[in-house]
C-alpha cells in the first residue's frame, strides 16, 4: 500500500528514535536481537547491527534461555489491540474497531475516490476480486448511475425536440 506523504516525516522521526534507542542499547552492552541459529552462526555480530533490529521493538529486554543473551524483541502481539481499544474508547467511538477495520476503510475510501476495484484488489493482496468486493460492499456515494444506451438515446431525442422551435 502506498505510504501517505504526510506520514513520511513522522516515520523518519520514529526510525531515528529507534536508531537512538539502539545506540543506547549498544552503549549499555544490551543491543541484541534473536536471530535464527544458521544466521547467528553465519553472521556472529549481526545480532548487534541496527539493520537486524525490530523497528517496532519492545521496551523491555528479555533473556534467551538457551544462550543467556539479552534481546530486544518485537512488540508483543497483544500490545497494539490494547492501545487501539484505548484510543477508540477515548475518542468516544461506539462501534467495534479492530486493526482489520482500517483495511476495510482504506479499500472503501479508495473505491469512493475512483480507484479501480482491480487496483484495490492488487493493493490488498487478494487473489480473487470477489474478496475485494466483500471489503467494499458499501454503496459508493460518488458512483455514477449506469444508463442504458436506449435510455440515453431517448433522453437525447427528447432534449433535441425541446430545443427545436415549434412550427
PDB file of C-alpha atoms in Angstrom:
ATOM      1  CA  UNK A   1       0.000   0.000   0.000  1.00  0.00           C
ATOM      2  CA  UNK A   2       1.302   3.452  -0.776  1.00  0.00           C
ATOM      3  CA  UNK A   3       2.748   5.390   2.133  1.00  0.00           C
ATOM      4  CA  UNK A   4       0.892   8.685   2.647  1.00  0.00           C
ATOM      5  CA  UNK A   5       3.199  11.671   2.074  1.00  0.00           C
ATOM      6  CA  UNK A   6       2.040  13.209   5.361  1.00  0.00           C
ATOM      7  CA  UNK A   7       3.398  10.206   7.271  1.00  0.00           C
ATOM      8  CA  UNK A   8       6.897  10.231   5.773  1.00  0.00           C
ATOM      9  CA  UNK A   9       8.379  12.747   8.236  1.00  0.00           C
ATOM     10  CA  UNK A  10       6.799  11.165  11.336  1.00  0.00           C
ATOM     11  CA  UNK A  11       8.026   7.744  10.148  1.00  0.00           C
ATOM     12  CA  UNK A  12      11.551   9.104   9.639  1.00  0.00           C
ATOM     13  CA  UNK A  13      11.455  10.548  13.158  1.00  0.00           C
ATOM     14  CA  UNK A  14      10.286   7.190  14.503  1.00  0.00           C
ATOM     15  CA  UNK A  15      13.083   5.335  12.693  1.00  0.00           C
ATOM     16  CA  UNK A  16      15.588   7.871  14.056  1.00  0.00           C
ATOM     17  CA  UNK A  17      14.262   7.406  17.594  1.00  0.00           C
ATOM     18  CA  UNK A  18      14.554   3.623  17.188  1.00  0.00           C
ATOM     19  CA  UNK A  19      18.170   4.099  15.993  1.00  0.00           C
ATOM     20  CA  UNK A  20      18.846   6.274  19.066  1.00  0.00           C
ATOM     21  CA  UNK A  21      17.384   3.567  21.300  1.00  0.00           C
ATOM     22  CA  UNK A  22      19.648   1.024  19.593  1.00  0.00           C
ATOM     23  CA  UNK A  23      22.673   3.303  20.108  1.00  0.00           C
ATOM     24  CA  UNK A  24      21.787   3.485  23.805  1.00  0.00           C
ATOM     25  CA  UNK A  25      21.455  -0.315  23.907  1.00  0.00           C
ATOM     26  CA  UNK A  26      24.914  -0.579  22.307  1.00  0.00           C
ATOM     27  CA  UNK A  27      26.357   1.794  24.923  1.00  0.00           C
ATOM     28  CA  UNK A  28      24.694  -0.265  27.679  1.00  0.00           C
ATOM     29  CA  UNK A  29      26.005  -3.502  26.152  1.00  0.00           C
ATOM     30  CA  UNK A  30      22.471  -4.844  25.671  1.00  0.00           C
ATOM     31  CA  UNK A  31      21.928  -4.270  21.937  1.00  0.00           C
ATOM     32  CA  UNK A  32      20.883  -7.616  20.561  1.00  0.00           C
ATOM     33  CA  UNK A  33      18.103  -9.350  18.697  1.00  0.00           C
ATOM     34  CA  UNK A  34      17.454 -13.074  18.402  1.00  0.00           C
ATOM     35  CA  UNK A  35      18.431 -14.466  15.004  1.00  0.00           C
ATOM     36  CA  UNK A  36      17.754 -17.958  13.717  1.00  0.00           C
ATOM     37  CA  UNK A  37      20.659 -20.270  14.501  1.00  0.00           C
ATOM     38  CA  UNK A  38      22.086 -20.516  10.966  1.00  0.00           C
ATOM     39  CA  UNK A  39      22.120 -16.724  10.584  1.00  0.00           C
ATOM     40  CA  UNK A  40      23.609 -16.291  14.047  1.00  0.00           C
ATOM     41  CA  UNK A  41      26.458 -18.646  13.110  1.00  0.00           C
ATOM     42  CA  UNK A  42      26.959 -17.165   9.639  1.00  0.00           C
ATOM     43  CA  UNK A  43      26.925 -13.546  10.888  1.00  0.00           C
ATOM     44  CA  UNK A  44      28.080 -13.713  14.522  1.00  0.00           C
ATOM     45  CA  UNK A  45      27.908  -9.900  15.054  1.00  0.00           C
ATOM     46  CA  UNK A  46      24.656  -9.312  13.162  1.00  0.00           C
ATOM     47  CA  UNK A  47      22.542  -9.536  16.324  1.00  0.00           C
ATOM     48  CA  UNK A  48      24.027  -6.148  17.342  1.00  0.00           C
ATOM     49  CA  UNK A  49      23.567  -4.363  13.970  1.00  0.00           C
ATOM     50  CA  UNK A  50      20.718  -1.893  13.557  1.00  0.00           C
ATOM     51  CA  UNK A  51      19.565  -3.381  10.256  1.00  0.00           C
ATOM     52  CA  UNK A  52      18.631  -6.634  12.015  1.00  0.00           C
ATOM     53  CA  UNK A  53      16.697  -4.964  14.850  1.00  0.00           C
ATOM     54  CA  UNK A  54      12.929  -4.749  15.030  1.00  0.00           C
ATOM     55  CA  UNK A  55      11.533  -1.344  14.105  1.00  0.00           C
ATOM     56  CA  UNK A  56       8.596  -1.809  16.473  1.00  0.00           C
ATOM     57  CA  UNK A  57      10.669  -3.135  19.335  1.00  0.00           C
ATOM     58  CA  UNK A  58       9.620  -3.972  22.842  1.00  0.00           C
ATOM     59  CA  UNK A  59      10.544  -1.506  25.562  1.00  0.00           C
ATOM     60  CA  UNK A  60      11.780  -4.399  27.685  1.00  0.00           C
ATOM     61  CA  UNK A  61      14.701  -6.742  27.189  1.00  0.00           C
ATOM     62  CA  UNK A  62      14.305 -10.479  27.628  1.00  0.00           C
ATOM     63  CA  UNK A  63      16.852 -13.211  28.225  1.00  0.00           C
ATOM     64  CA  UNK A  64      17.233 -16.125  25.804  1.00  0.00           C
ATOM     65  CA  UNK A  65      17.114 -19.262  27.998  1.00  0.00           C
ATOM     66  CA  UNK A  66      19.499 -21.167  25.676  1.00  0.00           C
ATOM     67  CA  UNK A  67      22.241 -18.580  25.190  1.00  0.00           C
ATOM     68  CA  UNK A  68      21.680 -16.311  28.183  1.00  0.00           C
ATOM     69  CA  UNK A  69      21.902 -13.340  25.814  1.00  0.00           C
ATOM     70  CA  UNK A  70      19.547 -10.427  26.463  1.00  0.00           C
ATOM     71  CA  UNK A  71      17.491  -9.384  23.428  1.00  0.00           C
ATOM     72  CA  UNK A  72      15.019  -6.698  22.462  1.00  0.00           C
ATOM     73  CA  UNK A  73      12.164  -8.486  20.725  1.00  0.00           C
ATOM     74  CA  UNK A  74       9.296  -7.046  18.688  1.00  0.00           C
ATOM     75  CA  UNK A  75       6.226  -5.622  20.362  1.00  0.00           C
ATOM     76  CA  UNK A  76       4.000  -8.313  21.765  1.00  0.00           C
ATOM     77  CA  UNK A  77       1.043  -9.225  19.561  1.00  0.00           C
ATOM     78  CA  UNK A  78      -1.394  -8.024  22.248  1.00  0.00           C
ATOM     79  CA  UNK A  79       0.134  -4.543  22.565  1.00  0.00           C
ATOM     80  CA  UNK A  80      -1.466  -2.901  19.525  1.00  0.00           C
ATOM     81  CA  UNK A  81      -5.040  -4.064  20.168  1.00  0.00           C
ATOM     82  CA  UNK A  82      -4.866  -2.734  23.739  1.00  0.00           C
ATOM     83  CA  UNK A  83      -3.683   0.690  22.565  1.00  0.00           C
ATOM     84  CA  UNK A  84      -6.243   0.726  19.747  1.00  0.00           C
ATOM     85  CA  UNK A  85      -9.061  -0.106  22.166  1.00  0.00           C
ATOM     86  CA  UNK A  86      -7.964   2.736  24.491  1.00  0.00           C
ATOM     87  CA  UNK A  87      -7.817   5.179  21.551  1.00  0.00           C
ATOM     88  CA  UNK A  88     -11.254   4.118  20.288  1.00  0.00           C
ATOM     89  CA  UNK A  89     -12.776   4.472  23.761  1.00  0.00           C
ATOM     90  CA  UNK A  90     -11.154   7.855  24.399  1.00  0.00           C
ATOM     91  CA  UNK A  91     -12.421   9.085  21.017  1.00  0.00           C
ATOM     92  CA  UNK A  92     -15.944   8.074  22.033  1.00  0.00           C
ATOM     93  CA  UNK A  93     -16.375   5.685  19.106  1.00  0.00           C
ATOM     94  CA  UNK A  94     -19.177   3.279  19.954  1.00  0.00           C
ATOM     95  CA  UNK A  95     -18.528   0.799  17.143  1.00  0.00           C
ATOM     96  CA  UNK A  96     -16.355  -2.306  17.438  1.00  0.00           C
ATOM     97  CA  UNK A  97     -12.983  -1.423  15.874  1.00  0.00           C
ATOM     98  CA  UNK A  98     -10.047  -3.709  15.129  1.00  0.00           C
ATOM     99  CA  UNK A  99      -6.887  -3.188  13.107  1.00  0.00           C
ATOM    100  CA  UNK A 100      -8.642  -5.046  10.292  1.00  0.00           C
ATOM    101  CA  UNK A 101     -11.234  -2.249  10.233  1.00  0.00           C
ATOM    102  CA  UNK A 102      -8.524   0.011   8.786  1.00  0.00           C
ATOM    103  CA  UNK A 103      -8.108  -2.289   5.750  1.00  0.00           C
ATOM    104  CA  UNK A 104     -11.847  -2.069   5.076  1.00  0.00           C
ATOM    105  CA  UNK A 105     -11.836   1.729   5.459  1.00  0.00           C
ATOM    106  CA  UNK A 106      -8.775   2.058   3.242  1.00  0.00           C
ATOM    107  CA  UNK A 107     -10.358  -0.048   0.492  1.00  0.00           C
ATOM    108  CA  UNK A 108     -13.691   1.751   0.753  1.00  0.00           C
ATOM    109  CA  UNK A 109     -12.142   5.223   0.537  1.00  0.00           C
ATOM    110  CA  UNK A 110     -10.027   4.177  -2.441  1.00  0.00           C
ATOM    111  CA  UNK A 111     -13.179   2.980  -4.186  1.00  0.00           C
ATOM    112  CA  UNK A 112     -15.065   6.191  -3.329  1.00  0.00           C
ATOM    113  CA  UNK A 113     -12.199   8.235  -4.763  1.00  0.00           C
ATOM    114  CA  UNK A 114     -12.423   6.444  -8.087  1.00  0.00           C
ATOM    115  CA  UNK A 115      -9.709   3.782  -7.758  1.00  0.00           C
ATOM    116  CA  UNK A 116     -10.458   0.777  -9.926  1.00  0.00           C
ATOM    117  CA  UNK A 117     -11.540  -2.310  -7.968  1.00  0.00           C
ATOM    118  CA  UNK A 118      -8.779  -4.373  -9.633  1.00  0.00           C
ATOM    119  CA  UNK A 119      -6.149  -1.920  -8.384  1.00  0.00           C
ATOM    120  CA  UNK A 120      -7.593  -2.169  -4.886  1.00  0.00           C
ATOM    121  CA  UNK A 121      -7.513  -5.957  -5.208  1.00  0.00           C
ATOM    122  CA  UNK A 122      -3.801  -5.812  -6.025  1.00  0.00           C
ATOM    123  CA  UNK A 123      -3.015  -3.372  -3.190  1.00  0.00           C
ATOM    124  CA  UNK A 124      -4.771  -5.573  -0.643  1.00  0.00           C
ATOM    125  CA  UNK A 125      -3.139  -8.726  -1.993  1.00  0.00           C
ATOM    126  CA  UNK A 126      -6.393 -10.509  -2.778  1.00  0.00           C
ATOM    127  CA  UNK A 127      -6.156 -13.318  -5.319  1.00  0.00           C
ATOM    128  CA  UNK A 128      -9.847 -13.010  -6.242  1.00  0.00           C
ATOM    129  CA  UNK A 129     -11.685  -9.744  -6.931  1.00  0.00           C
ATOM    130  CA  UNK A 130     -14.735 -11.187  -5.129  1.00  0.00           C
ATOM    131  CA  UNK A 131     -12.830 -10.878  -1.840  1.00  0.00           C
ATOM    132  CA  UNK A 132     -12.176  -7.217  -2.622  1.00  0.00           C
ATOM    133  CA  UNK A 133     -15.845  -6.714  -3.448  1.00  0.00           C
ATOM    134  CA  UNK A 134     -16.709  -8.053   0.027  1.00  0.00           C
ATOM    135  CA  UNK A 135     -14.359  -5.444   1.526  1.00  0.00           C
ATOM    136  CA  UNK A 136     -16.079  -2.683  -0.394  1.00  0.00           C
ATOM    137  CA  UNK A 137     -19.682  -3.862  -0.024  1.00  0.00           C
ATOM    138  CA  UNK A 138     -20.823  -0.392   0.948  1.00  0.00           C
ATOM    139  CA  UNK A 139     -22.569   1.811  -1.592  1.00  0.00           C
ATOM    140  CA  UNK A 140     -20.302   4.365  -3.249  1.00  0.00           C
ATOM    141  CA  UNK A 141     -21.890   7.828  -2.888  1.00  0.00           C
ATOM    142  CA  UNK A 142     -19.823   9.103  -5.832  1.00  0.00           C
ATOM    143  CA  UNK A 143     -20.843   6.288  -8.123  1.00  0.00           C
ATOM    144  CA  UNK A 144     -22.311   7.384 -11.435  1.00  0.00           C
ATOM    145  CA  UNK A 145     -25.503   5.640 -12.412  1.00  0.00           C
ATOM    146  CA  UNK A 146     -25.082   3.297 -15.335  1.00  0.00           C
ATOM    147  CA  UNK A 147     -27.562   4.257 -18.028  1.00  0.00           C
ATOM    148  CA  UNK A 148     -28.857   2.041 -20.779  1.00  0.00           C
ATOM    149  CA  UNK A 149     -27.816   3.242 -24.260  1.00  0.00           C
ATOM    150  CA  UNK A 150     -31.517   3.140 -25.241  1.00  0.00           C
ATOM    151  CA  UNK A 151     -32.467   5.435 -22.315  1.00  0.00           C
ATOM    152  CA  UNK A 152     -29.649   7.806 -23.252  1.00  0.00           C
ATOM    153  CA  UNK A 153     -30.838   7.885 -26.894  1.00  0.00           C
ATOM    154  CA  UNK A 154     -34.455   8.591 -25.827  1.00  0.00           C
ATOM    155  CA  UNK A 155     -33.321  11.410 -23.491  1.00  0.00           C
ATOM    156  CA  UNK A 156     -31.173  12.940 -26.217  1.00  0.00           C
ATOM    157  CA  UNK A 157     -34.137  12.792 -28.613  1.00  0.00           C
ATOM    158  CA  UNK A 158     -36.431  14.401 -26.030  1.00  0.00           C
ATOM    159  CA  UNK A 159     -33.860  17.127 -25.389  1.00  0.00           C
ATOM    160  CA  UNK A 160     -33.466  17.765 -29.118  1.00  0.00           C
ATOM    161  CA  UNK A 161     -37.237  18.023 -29.631  1.00  0.00           C
ATOM    162  CA  UNK A 162     -37.488  20.609 -26.803  1.00  0.00           C
ATOM    163  CA  UNK A 163     -34.730  22.696 -28.390  1.00  0.00           C
ATOM    164  CA  UNK A 164     -36.456  22.693 -31.787  1.00  0.00           C
ATOM    165  CA  UNK A 165     -38.831  25.672 -32.223  1.00  0.00           C
ATOM    166  CA  UNK A 166     -42.496  24.756 -32.737  1.00  0.00           C
ATOM    167  CA  UNK A 167     -43.894  25.357 -36.219  1.00  0.00           C
TER     168      UNK A 167
END
